[in-house]
Every structure is written in C-alpha cells, then in structure tokens.
Coordinates of C-alpha atoms and ligand atoms in Angstrom, one line a residue:
M257 CA 0.0 0.0 0.1
I258 CA 2.9 2.4 -0.7
V259 CA 2.6 5.6 -2.5
P260 CA 4.3 6.3 -4.9
K261 CA 4.3 2.6 -6.2
P262 CA 7.7 1.2 -5.8
V263 CA 9.6 -0.5 -8.6
R264 CA 9.1 -4.0 -7.2
Q265 CA 7.5 -5.2 -4.0
E266 CA 7.0 -8.8 -2.7
S267 CA 6.2 -10.3 0.6
G268 CA 9.0 -12.1 2.4
P269 CA 9.4 -14.4 5.4
G270 CA 8.9 -13.3 9.0
S271 CA 7.8 -10.0 10.5
F272 CA 9.4 -6.9 12.3
V273 CA 8.3 -5.5 15.6
L274 CA 8.8 -1.8 16.2
D275 CA 8.8 -1.3 20.0
G276 CA 10.6 0.6 22.8
R277 CA 13.6 -1.8 22.5
T278 CA 14.2 -1.4 18.7
S279 CA 17.6 -0.2 17.7
L280 CA 19.0 1.6 14.8
T281 CA 22.4 1.4 13.2
A282 CA 23.7 3.2 10.2
D283 CA 26.8 3.7 8.0
P284 CA 28.4 6.9 9.2
A285 CA 27.6 8.4 5.6
L286 CA 24.0 7.9 6.3
G287 CA 24.2 9.6 9.8
E288 CA 21.8 12.4 8.8
V289 CA 19.1 9.9 7.4
A290 CA 19.5 7.8 10.6
A291 CA 18.9 11.0 12.8
W292 CA 16.0 11.9 10.9
L293 CA 14.4 8.4 11.1
R294 CA 15.2 8.1 14.8
A295 CA 13.4 11.4 15.4
E296 CA 10.4 10.2 13.4
L297 CA 10.1 6.7 14.9
A298 CA 11.1 7.2 18.5
P299 CA 7.9 8.7 19.7
V300 CA 6.0 6.0 17.6
A301 CA 8.2 3.2 19.1
G302 CA 8.1 4.6 22.7
G303 CA 12.0 4.3 22.8
E304 CA 15.0 6.0 21.6
L305 CA 16.1 3.6 18.9
L306 CA 19.7 3.6 20.3
P307 CA 22.4 1.8 18.4
G308 CA 22.8 -0.9 21.0
P309 CA 21.2 -4.3 20.7
G310 CA 17.7 -4.3 20.9
S311 CA 14.8 -6.8 20.1
G312 CA 15.0 -5.8 16.4
T313 CA 17.4 -3.8 14.6
I314 CA 16.9 -1.2 11.6
T315 CA 20.2 -1.0 9.7
L316 CA 20.9 1.6 7.0
A317 CA 23.9 0.6 4.7
L318 CA 25.5 1.9 1.5
G319 CA 25.4 -0.6 -1.6
D320 CA 25.9 -0.5 -5.3
L321 CA 22.8 1.2 -6.3
P322 CA 21.8 4.5 -8.0
P323 CA 22.1 7.6 -5.6
E324 CA 18.2 7.6 -5.1
G325 CA 17.7 4.0 -5.3
Y326 CA 17.2 1.7 -2.3
R327 CA 16.5 -1.9 -1.4
L328 CA 14.4 -2.4 1.8
T329 CA 14.1 -6.0 3.4
V330 CA 11.8 -6.5 6.4
G331 CA 12.0 -9.8 8.4
A332 CA 13.1 -10.0 12.0
D333 CA 15.2 -7.2 11.3
V334 CA 15.0 -4.2 8.9
E335 CA 17.8 -3.7 6.4
I336 CA 17.8 -0.5 4.1
V337 CA 20.6 -0.7 1.5
A338 CA 20.9 2.4 -0.6
G339 CA 23.1 4.0 -3.3
G340 CA 23.4 7.2 -1.2
P341 CA 21.9 9.3 1.5
A342 CA 18.9 10.1 -0.7
G343 CA 18.1 6.4 -1.5
A344 CA 18.4 5.6 2.3
F345 CA 15.9 8.5 3.2
Y346 CA 13.5 7.1 0.4
G347 CA 13.9 3.5 1.8
A348 CA 13.2 5.1 5.3
Q349 CA 10.0 6.8 4.0
T350 CA 8.8 3.6 2.5
F351 CA 9.5 1.8 5.8
R352 CA 7.4 4.4 7.7
Q353 CA 4.5 3.6 5.2
L354 CA 4.6 0.0 6.2
L355 CA 3.4 1.0 9.7
P356 CA -0.1 1.3 10.3
P357 CA -1.6 4.9 9.8
G358 CA -1.6 5.5 13.6
A359 CA 2.2 5.6 13.4
F360 CA 2.1 8.9 11.7
R361 CA 0.2 10.5 14.6
R362 CA 3.7 10.0 16.4
A363 CA 1.6 9.1 19.4
G364 CA 3.7 6.3 21.0
R365 CA 1.0 3.7 20.3
G366 CA 3.7 0.8 19.5
P367 CA 4.4 -1.9 19.4
Y368 CA 3.7 -2.1 15.7
E369 CA 4.2 -5.3 13.7
V370 CA 5.4 -5.2 10.2
P371 CA 4.8 -8.2 7.8
G372 CA 7.9 -9.4 6.1
V373 CA 8.4 -7.7 2.7
R374 CA 11.2 -6.9 0.1
V375 CA 11.1 -3.7 -1.9
E376 CA 13.5 -2.6 -4.7
D377 CA 13.0 0.9 -5.8
E378 CA 14.4 4.0 -7.7
P379 CA 12.6 7.1 -9.3
R380 CA 11.9 7.3 -12.9
F381 CA 12.7 11.1 -13.0
G382 CA 15.4 13.3 -11.3
W383 CA 13.1 16.4 -11.1
R384 CA 10.0 15.6 -9.1
G385 CA 8.9 19.1 -8.2
C386 CA 6.2 21.1 -6.7
L387 CA 5.8 24.8 -7.1
L388 CA 4.4 26.7 -4.0
D389 CA 3.2 30.2 -4.8
V390 CA 4.0 32.1 -1.6
A391 CA 3.7 35.4 -3.3
R392 CA 0.2 35.7 -3.8
H393 CA -0.5 34.3 -0.4
F394 CA 2.3 34.2 2.2
M395 CA 2.9 30.9 4.1
T396 CA 4.4 31.0 7.3
K397 CA 7.8 29.4 7.8
H398 CA 6.4 26.6 10.2
D399 CA 3.7 26.0 7.7
L400 CA 6.2 25.7 4.7
L401 CA 8.4 23.3 6.8
R402 CA 5.2 21.2 7.2
F403 CA 4.6 21.2 3.6
I404 CA 8.3 20.2 2.9
D405 CA 7.7 17.2 5.1
L406 CA 4.6 16.4 3.1
M407 CA 6.5 16.6 -0.1
A408 CA 9.2 14.1 1.3
L409 CA 6.5 11.7 2.3
H410 CA 5.6 11.5 -1.4
K411 CA 9.5 11.1 -2.5
L412 CA 9.3 14.8 -4.3
N413 CA 12.8 16.3 -4.4
V414 CA 12.3 19.9 -5.8
L415 CA 10.5 22.8 -4.1
H416 CA 10.0 25.7 -6.5
L417 CA 9.3 28.7 -4.3
H418 CA 7.4 31.4 -6.3
L419 CA 8.7 34.2 -4.0
T420 CA 7.9 37.4 -5.9
D421 CA 4.7 38.6 -7.9
D422 CA 2.3 41.5 -8.4
Q423 CA 0.5 40.7 -5.2
G424 CA 3.6 40.4 -2.8
W425 CA 7.5 40.1 -2.4
R426 CA 8.3 37.6 0.2
L427 CA 12.2 37.6 0.5
E428 CA 14.3 40.0 2.5
I429 CA 17.0 41.6 0.4
R430 CA 19.5 43.5 2.6
R431 CA 20.3 45.9 0.0
Y432 CA 16.7 46.9 -0.8
P433 CA 14.7 46.7 2.4
R434 CA 11.7 48.6 0.8
L435 CA 11.0 45.5 -1.3
T436 CA 9.7 43.8 1.9
E437 CA 8.7 46.9 4.0
V438 CA 6.4 48.0 1.2
G439 CA 6.2 45.1 -1.2
A440 CA 5.3 42.4 1.3
W441 CA 1.9 44.0 2.3
R442 CA -1.3 44.6 0.5
K443 CA -4.5 45.9 1.8
E444 CA -7.0 43.4 0.5
S445 CA -7.3 40.6 -2.0
Q446 CA -9.6 39.9 -5.1
T447 CA -11.9 36.9 -4.1
G448 CA -13.5 35.8 -7.5
W449 CA -14.4 36.6 -10.8
N450 CA -17.0 39.2 -10.1
G451 CA -14.4 41.7 -8.8
A452 CA -15.3 41.4 -5.2
M453 CA -12.7 42.2 -2.7
D454 CA -12.1 40.7 0.8
G455 CA -11.1 43.9 2.5
R456 CA -8.6 42.0 4.7
P457 CA -5.0 43.1 4.8
H458 CA -2.5 40.6 4.0
G459 CA 1.3 40.1 3.9
G460 CA 4.3 38.5 5.3
Y461 CA 8.0 37.7 4.1
Y462 CA 10.9 35.4 5.0
T463 CA 13.9 36.7 6.5
Q464 CA 17.3 35.7 5.2
D465 CA 17.8 33.4 8.3
D466 CA 14.2 32.1 7.6
I467 CA 15.4 31.1 4.1
R468 CA 18.6 29.6 5.3
E469 CA 16.5 27.4 7.8
I470 CA 14.1 26.5 5.2
V471 CA 16.7 25.6 2.6
A472 CA 18.7 23.4 5.2
Y473 CA 15.4 21.8 6.4
A474 CA 14.5 20.9 2.9
A475 CA 18.1 19.6 2.2
R476 CA 17.9 17.3 5.2
R477 CA 14.8 15.7 3.3
H478 CA 16.6 15.6 -0.1
I479 CA 14.6 18.5 -1.5
M480 CA 16.2 21.2 -3.4
V481 CA 14.7 24.6 -3.1
V482 CA 14.7 26.5 -6.4
P483 CA 13.9 30.3 -5.9
E484 CA 11.7 32.2 -8.5
I485 CA 12.2 35.9 -8.8
D486 CA 9.7 36.6 -11.4
M487 CA 10.4 39.3 -14.0
P488 CA 9.9 41.4 -16.2
G489 CA 6.2 41.0 -15.8
H490 CA 4.6 39.9 -12.4
T491 CA 6.5 42.6 -10.6
Q492 CA 4.0 45.2 -9.5
A493 CA 5.0 44.5 -5.8
A494 CA 8.7 45.5 -6.5
I495 CA 7.6 48.6 -8.6
A496 CA 5.3 49.6 -5.6
A497 CA 8.4 49.6 -3.4
H498 CA 10.6 51.1 -6.0
P499 CA 8.8 53.2 -8.4
E500 CA 11.9 53.7 -10.5
L501 CA 11.7 50.2 -11.7
G502 CA 8.4 50.8 -13.6
N503 CA 7.4 52.7 -16.6
L504 CA 4.7 55.0 -15.1
A505 CA 5.3 58.4 -13.4
E506 CA 2.5 57.9 -11.0
P507 CA 3.1 55.4 -7.9
L508 CA 1.7 52.0 -7.8
E509 CA 0.2 50.1 -4.8
V510 CA 1.1 46.2 -4.2
G511 CA -1.3 44.3 -6.5
T512 CA -4.7 43.5 -4.9
T513 CA -6.3 41.9 -8.0
W514 CA -5.0 39.0 -10.2
G515 CA -4.6 38.3 -13.7
I516 CA -2.0 39.3 -16.3
G517 CA -1.0 42.8 -15.0
D518 CA 0.0 45.8 -17.3
N519 CA 2.8 47.0 -14.8
V520 CA 6.1 45.4 -15.9
L521 CA 9.7 46.6 -15.3
N522 CA 11.4 49.1 -17.4
V523 CA 14.4 47.9 -19.4
E524 CA 16.9 50.7 -18.0
E525 CA 20.3 49.4 -17.1
S526 CA 19.8 50.4 -13.6
T527 CA 16.8 48.1 -13.5
I528 CA 18.9 45.2 -14.7
E529 CA 21.5 46.1 -12.2
F530 CA 18.8 46.3 -9.4
F531 CA 17.7 42.8 -10.1
Q532 CA 21.3 41.5 -10.6
N533 CA 21.9 42.8 -7.0
V534 CA 18.8 41.1 -5.9
L535 CA 20.1 37.8 -7.5
E536 CA 23.5 38.1 -6.0
E537 CA 21.8 37.8 -2.5
V538 CA 19.4 35.1 -3.7
L539 CA 22.4 33.1 -4.8
E540 CA 24.1 33.4 -1.4
L541 CA 20.9 31.9 0.1
F542 CA 19.9 29.2 -2.3
P543 CA 22.6 26.7 -3.1
A544 CA 20.5 25.1 -5.9
P545 CA 22.2 25.0 -9.5
Y546 CA 18.9 26.3 -10.9
V547 CA 17.4 29.8 -10.3
C548 CA 13.8 30.7 -12.0
V549 CA 13.5 34.3 -13.3
G550 CA 10.0 33.9 -14.6
G551 CA 9.7 35.5 -17.9
D552 CA 5.9 34.5 -18.0
E553 CA 3.0 36.7 -19.0
C554 CA 4.8 40.0 -19.8
R555 CA 2.5 42.4 -21.2
K556 CA 4.1 44.8 -23.7
D557 CA 1.8 47.7 -23.7
Q558 CA 3.8 49.9 -21.2
W559 CA 7.1 49.2 -23.4
K560 CA 5.1 50.2 -26.6
A561 CA 4.0 53.5 -25.0
S562 CA 7.4 54.2 -23.3
P563 CA 9.8 56.4 -25.4
A564 CA 12.7 55.0 -23.3
A565 CA 11.7 51.2 -24.1
Q566 CA 11.4 52.3 -27.8
R567 CA 14.8 54.0 -27.8
R568 CA 16.3 50.9 -26.2
I569 CA 14.8 48.6 -28.8
R570 CA 16.4 50.9 -31.6
E571 CA 19.7 51.0 -29.7
L572 CA 20.0 47.2 -29.6
G573 CA 18.8 46.8 -33.1
L574 CA 15.9 44.8 -31.9
R575 CA 12.7 44.2 -34.1
D576 CA 10.2 44.6 -31.4
E577 CA 9.1 44.2 -27.7
E578 CA 9.1 40.4 -27.9
E579 CA 12.8 40.6 -28.8
L580 CA 13.2 43.2 -26.0
Q581 CA 11.8 40.7 -23.6
S582 CA 14.1 37.8 -24.9
W583 CA 17.0 40.5 -24.6
F584 CA 16.0 41.1 -21.0
V585 CA 15.8 37.4 -20.0
R586 CA 19.0 36.6 -21.8
R587 CA 20.9 39.1 -19.7
F588 CA 19.9 37.2 -16.7
G589 CA 20.9 33.9 -18.3
G590 CA 24.3 35.2 -18.8
F591 CA 24.5 36.7 -15.3
L592 CA 23.6 33.3 -13.7
A593 CA 25.9 31.2 -16.1
A594 CA 28.8 33.4 -15.0
R595 CA 28.1 32.3 -11.4
G596 CA 27.8 28.8 -12.3
R597 CA 24.1 28.6 -12.2
R598 CA 21.3 27.7 -14.9
L599 CA 18.4 30.0 -15.6
V600 CA 15.0 28.4 -15.4
G601 CA 12.0 30.2 -17.2
W602 CA 8.4 29.6 -18.1
D603 CA 7.9 28.6 -21.8
E604 CA 7.4 32.2 -23.0
I605 CA 11.2 32.6 -22.8
L606 CA 11.4 30.3 -25.9
E607 CA 9.6 33.0 -27.9
G608 CA 12.7 35.0 -28.7
G609 CA 15.5 32.4 -28.6
L610 CA 17.4 31.1 -25.6
A611 CA 20.8 31.0 -24.3
P612 CA 22.0 27.3 -24.3
G613 CA 21.8 25.8 -20.8
A614 CA 18.6 27.6 -20.1
V615 CA 15.9 25.4 -18.7
V616 CA 12.2 25.7 -19.7
A617 CA 9.5 25.2 -17.3
S618 CA 6.6 24.3 -19.7
W619 CA 3.4 25.2 -18.5
R620 CA 0.8 26.0 -21.3
G621 CA 0.0 22.5 -22.4
D622 CA 2.8 20.3 -24.0
L623 CA 3.8 22.6 -26.7
G624 CA 6.7 24.3 -24.9
A625 CA 8.1 20.9 -23.7
V626 CA 8.0 19.7 -27.1
A627 CA 9.7 22.8 -28.7
A628 CA 12.3 23.2 -26.0
A629 CA 13.4 19.6 -26.0
R630 CA 13.7 19.5 -29.8
R631 CA 16.0 22.8 -29.6
G632 CA 18.1 20.9 -27.2
H633 CA 17.0 22.7 -23.9
D634 CA 16.2 20.8 -20.7
V635 CA 12.5 20.7 -19.7
I636 CA 10.4 20.7 -16.6
N637 CA 6.9 19.7 -17.6
C638 CA 4.4 21.7 -15.5
A639 CA 1.4 21.3 -18.0
N640 CA -1.4 23.3 -16.6
T641 CA -3.6 20.6 -18.5
S642 CA -2.8 18.4 -15.7
L643 CA -0.7 19.8 -12.9
Y644 CA -2.1 23.2 -12.0
F645 CA -3.6 22.6 -8.5
D646 CA -5.3 26.0 -8.2
Y647 CA -7.8 24.4 -10.7
R648 CA -10.7 22.7 -9.1
Q649 CA -11.0 19.0 -8.4
S650 CA -14.6 18.9 -9.3
P651 CA -17.2 21.3 -10.6
G652 CA -19.4 20.9 -7.7
E653 CA -21.2 23.8 -6.1
D654 CA -19.4 23.5 -2.8
E655 CA -15.8 23.7 -4.6
P656 CA -13.7 27.0 -4.8
V657 CA -13.9 29.6 -7.3
P658 CA -13.3 28.3 -10.9
F659 CA -9.9 28.8 -12.2
G660 CA -8.7 27.3 -15.5
T661 CA -10.3 24.0 -15.9
V662 CA -11.5 21.1 -13.7
L663 CA -8.6 18.6 -12.9
M664 CA -9.7 15.6 -11.1
L665 CA -7.4 13.2 -9.3
E666 CA -7.7 10.7 -12.1
D667 CA -6.7 13.5 -14.8
V668 CA -3.6 14.1 -12.7
Y669 CA -3.0 10.3 -12.4
A670 CA -3.2 10.0 -16.2
F671 CA -0.4 12.5 -16.6
E672 CA 2.6 11.4 -18.5
P673 CA 5.6 13.6 -18.0
V674 CA 7.1 12.9 -21.5
P675 CA 4.8 14.5 -24.0
A676 CA 3.3 12.1 -26.3
E677 CA 4.9 13.8 -29.4
L678 CA 8.4 13.1 -27.9
R679 CA 8.0 9.5 -27.3
G680 CA 10.6 7.6 -29.3
D681 CA 12.4 10.7 -30.0
P682 CA 15.9 11.1 -28.5
A683 CA 15.0 14.7 -27.5
A684 CA 12.8 13.1 -24.8
A685 CA 15.9 12.7 -22.7
H686 CA 15.7 16.6 -22.2
V687 CA 12.6 16.1 -20.1
L688 CA 14.2 16.3 -16.5
G689 CA 10.9 15.5 -14.9
A690 CA 7.7 17.4 -14.0
Q691 CA 6.2 19.7 -11.3
C692 CA 2.8 20.2 -10.0
C693 CA 2.0 23.9 -9.3
V694 CA 0.0 25.3 -6.3
W695 CA -0.7 28.8 -7.4
T696 CA -2.5 30.8 -4.6
E697 CA -4.3 33.8 -6.0
L698 CA -7.5 32.3 -4.3
I699 CA -5.8 29.9 -1.8
D700 CA -5.4 32.1 1.3
S701 CA -4.5 29.7 3.9
T702 CA -2.6 26.4 4.5
R703 CA -5.9 24.6 5.1
Q704 CA -6.9 25.5 1.5
V705 CA -3.4 24.6 0.2
D706 CA -4.0 21.1 1.8
Y707 CA -7.4 20.9 0.1
M708 CA -6.4 21.8 -3.2
A709 CA -2.7 20.0 -3.1
F710 CA -4.1 16.7 -1.6
P711 CA -4.7 14.1 -2.8
R712 CA -3.8 15.2 -6.2
L713 CA 0.0 15.4 -5.1
A714 CA 0.0 11.7 -4.3
A715 CA -1.3 11.0 -7.9
F716 CA 1.3 13.3 -9.2
A717 CA 4.2 11.8 -7.1
E718 CA 3.5 8.6 -8.7
T719 CA 3.7 9.9 -12.3
V720 CA 7.4 11.1 -11.6
W721 CA 8.5 8.4 -9.3
S722 CA 7.0 5.1 -10.5
P723 CA 7.8 3.2 -13.7
A724 CA 6.3 4.5 -16.9
A725 CA 2.8 3.5 -17.6
P726 CA 2.2 0.6 -19.9
A727 CA 0.7 1.5 -23.3
E728 CA -2.8 0.8 -21.7
G729 CA -2.4 3.2 -19.0
R730 CA -1.7 3.2 -15.4
D731 CA -3.6 0.8 -13.2
L732 CA -6.2 3.1 -11.6
P733 CA -7.9 0.3 -9.5
D734 CA -4.5 -0.5 -7.9
F735 CA -3.9 3.1 -7.1
R736 CA -7.3 3.6 -5.7
A737 CA -6.8 0.8 -3.3
R738 CA -3.3 2.3 -2.3
L739 CA -4.7 5.8 -2.1
A740 CA -7.4 4.6 0.3
A741 CA -4.6 3.4 2.6
H742 CA -2.7 6.5 2.1
L743 CA -5.5 8.8 2.9
E744 CA -5.5 7.2 6.5
R745 CA -1.9 8.3 6.7
L746 CA -2.7 11.9 5.6
D747 CA -5.7 11.8 8.2
A748 CA -3.3 10.8 10.9
I749 CA -1.0 13.6 10.0
G750 CA -3.7 16.1 9.9
V751 CA -3.8 17.0 6.2
E752 CA -7.1 18.4 5.4
Y753 CA -7.3 16.9 1.8
R754 CA -10.3 17.1 -0.4
R755 CA -12.7 14.6 1.1
V756 CA -15.3 12.6 -0.4
S757 CA -18.2 10.8 1.0
G758 CA -18.6 7.3 -0.1
P759 CA -16.4 6.0 -2.8
L760 CA -13.6 8.0 -4.1
P761 CA -14.6 10.4 -6.8
W762 CA -14.0 8.3 -10.0
Q763 CA -17.0 9.9 -11.6
T764 CA -16.7 10.4 -15.3
R765 CA -15.4 13.8 -16.5
P766 CA -18.4 16.2 -16.4
G767 CA -19.2 18.1 -19.3
V768 CA -19.4 21.5 -17.6
P769 CA -20.5 24.1 -20.2
G770 CA -19.0 27.6 -20.7
R771 CA -15.9 29.3 -19.8
P772 CA -13.6 28.6 -18.1
E773 CA -14.3 25.0 -17.2
D774 CA -15.2 23.6 -20.7
P775 CA -12.2 21.4 -21.5
A776 CA -12.6 22.0 -25.3
G777 CA -12.7 25.7 -24.8
W778 CA -9.7 25.5 -22.4
Q779 CA -7.7 23.6 -25.0
A780 CA -8.7 26.2 -27.5
Q781 CA -7.4 29.0 -25.1
I782 CA -4.1 27.3 -24.7
D783 CA -3.7 26.8 -28.4
A784 CA -4.2 30.5 -28.8
W785 CA -1.6 31.4 -26.1
T786 CA 1.0 29.1 -27.6
S787 CA 0.5 30.0 -31.1
N788 CA 3.7 31.7 -31.3
L789 CA 5.5 28.7 -30.3
R790 CA 4.1 26.3 -32.8
H791 CA 6.8 26.9 -35.4
L792 CA 9.5 25.9 -32.9
R793 CA 8.3 22.4 -32.3
Ligands
ACM964 C1 2.2 30.7 -15.1 O1 1.2 30.1 -14.8 N1 2.1 32.1 -15.5 C2 3.5 30.1 -15.2

C-alpha cells in the first residue's frame, strides 16, 4: 500500500516488531538519515532507537545502487541498502508507510508489527517538483516546513518557491529593504471573478535567516529549493516599493487583484543592475544550481508606450517588444551562467530564442516542452492541463472559485511527463521531470493549500517516481486501493485533503458548459496562447 508505487515489492518471510527496544544502526555516511528516522520513529516506538542491541534492528547501509535507489528488506530485522543518502531516505520513507497509519500520529502507540517484505525501488525522473506560490498568499515558515515534510513523504525532491509577484514580495533583500517593507503587504485581495474584494490586509515575508533554515530543512529531506524571482512581468509589488523600476510616472500600490497585469519592469540598465543585485543575495541563500527568473505573461503595452523602451529597442537593433523581452531574460541567463547557475524560465522564454543551458518550465499544455526539448533545452513539464492544483478538483457547487479547468484526481494520475509527441524521440531525454503547481491567487490559507494539493499530489508523485505507464495506461484500481490506505496516513498527519463521501470520486469527467471549465474551450485557449511557439516544435 505504498505511495508512490515502488518498482518492485514482494512479501517475504517473518515480521518485524517496532517497539521501545528497537535499535537503529547506520553507515556513518548515512548519519543524517538515521537521525531523521530516529526522530520520526522514537515517539512512535516509545523508545529512543539507540544503536545498541535491541529486540529488532533497523540497519541503514550503502550498496551498489543508483544514488536515489534503495532496497528495503523487512524480516526479524529491517535492512535498508541504498546508493546514497537520498536512497536511504526514500527507503526510510517507505518503511514508515509499512507501519499502520496511527504511526503517523507520533503518538507512541507501538508496538507495531510489520509483515516481511522486500522492496526494490528507484525514481523514474530526477526532477520531481512542486511549485508553491508564497507570493500571492504568504505561508508562514512553520507551515512551509510542514509542507516540505509532506513533499518528502511523497518522495518529491524539488520545491520551486515562487517568491515574488504583483501581489507580494516575500524575500528579505538586505540591499533593498523597501522590497519587503512595502512590497510584502497589501490592503486586500480579490476573491472571485465578479471583482469582489475581501477588505482584509495580507502580507509577510521570509528573513534571510528564515530562508537559510528552510533550505537546510529541505536539504535534510533531500529536497532542493529553487527560488523564483519573476520578471519582467509579475513585478508590481517590486515597482510599488521602488517606482524607479517601472514605466509610469505615478506610484503604484502592491497588487490586490489578479490576472496578467500591465505593470512590468522598465528596461533601463539601472533596473537590470537592481535585479542582478537582488540575485546576488538570492545566490548566497539558495545553493541550488537552478534559479528561476520567470519570464511569463509579460504584457508589452507599457513598453510600446514608453519612449525609453522604444529607444532601447532601436539602440539594441531589436525588431520589437518580443525581442526586447528575450534580450532582458538573456541578460540574466548570462549573469547566472557566469556564477555557475542555470536559468529556469517559463515557456514564454522560448519565444525570442534562448541561451544554451537555460531550462524551460513548460506550463501552457505540452507545446513548450516539445519545442524546448527539440531545440536542445532541458525541460520541466508543468502542464497546466494536468498539474495546476489551483484548478478545481470537481465542478461541484461547494468547490472553490473556478480557475482554468477542472482537474480531477484521475486527470492528474493519467499525466505522462514525456509528451506524446516526444515518445521515441531522443529529445525526450531533455525532459528532466515534472512539477505540480500550487498557485495561490485564491488560496489564502494552509488549510486551503491542503485541500487543493491533496490528494492530487499523491497521484502526481506516482507519475514522476514510479515506472512509466504501460501502453494501456496506469492501473487505476491499484492506485485507488493504495490511495485509500494513504488517505488514512494523511488523516493521521492532519492533512485537510479534499474529502469525499462514499466511494472515491472516480466519476466520469463532467461536461461543464461555458468558460472557463469547458475542456474543449480551455484547450482552444491554450492553443491561442501558444500559437507563437508552434513553429518551434
Ligand atoms: C504561469 O502560470 N504564469 C507560469
């Protein structure tokens, strides 16, 4: 009943008893994993899991396996053999899932008996990500650490933190304190399509110490934190703090509504320098080899109307505003490459040509993934047609405000990270993996994040961890059975996932008429958005 499904699992002889006399020993190279597992299991077992002799022993050892691979054998003792610390951590996560769900309450209710089993496992993709938008709605450090633990439970390994947007700037920058003094706070938020506002002030940000703590906490759980500083669009909060970054004479406030905003950065050298200074601090805080600079949804109206932007276009010998955006993003690609990091950008960055080494986060359907891979760029598949968890899970009257389309659990489970057009094409090797995205325009609390992310995140985890689906598709009944057990674990942890009464919601896809939840209309919308990528595929 393990989620995500392991490569191989078979029952074996004997059984293991976890109790107050259980001991734990580990290869010194796996000391951190052992410390983590001890902390997880000690309250459950009712003992300290000391290295000394006990009634049963859990051993963590290194073996000749891929770094994220492991072999778990449960009999009278437990042995986890792994290719490296990450593999040992995943083996330990699997072991936890063999315990009854009550063990996830950490309530000291052992002894627990685990029937003999042998599991051999390794992930299909190296990039198993989740984007969390802490810009639209701030999430406290404590809640973010909890979310990291939930990602780790599902063997995800990349947290893409969307730190800045029109509605908020969430990262302390020492050189520019106004970014958070002003940019981290807004007076109210839009609540739905009818333009209603909630009248409730909102805000918050992470200090640099917070970020160091978050990055270290995630690293101990084998999760890389990839920061996103979105630009040149989605920058109204920064412009509110520093009007000199914008194109208008009059001041702006931090965004309170959502959608694709008009307010974008100007293209002065001083603005590029400002953001390079910001990135210098970002690079100090985030050791990940990848840094996302956004590049999505940049409206060009202000550049069209700006004499300064037009002059820049002429000086640089560019054709138009699209090329100006491409030039802007490339300035940061070069900056990051010179510092040994790789630029990640949304698929719009393909539109004007890209520096080699840039990674494309493809979000508007599959087209960007196909085009990027065929042009030799690595790709993270974030298809909004399957992986945008701000979209509702059902069209029910009691569901949140509609956004995008309906993405049911089974839609997510049917997702295939390698687009159909790339199957059999060597360019498919550029697909590093995939990423589900929890955008929070309309998600204003951790409880709502739980509701929107779970249980879909469990289905997503299986699409990036478990072996590729056979031609006839993934085994849905098998997933249903394992998910039922998994929901009991989520209950024990206190995850407020989307609950269903009676059987799980495997209803047929409802044909909801009208915008924006009509799937055909939605696909037409995506086709229109990506029409300028079509010639690249
Ligand atoms: C995006 O959804 N604008 C990446």
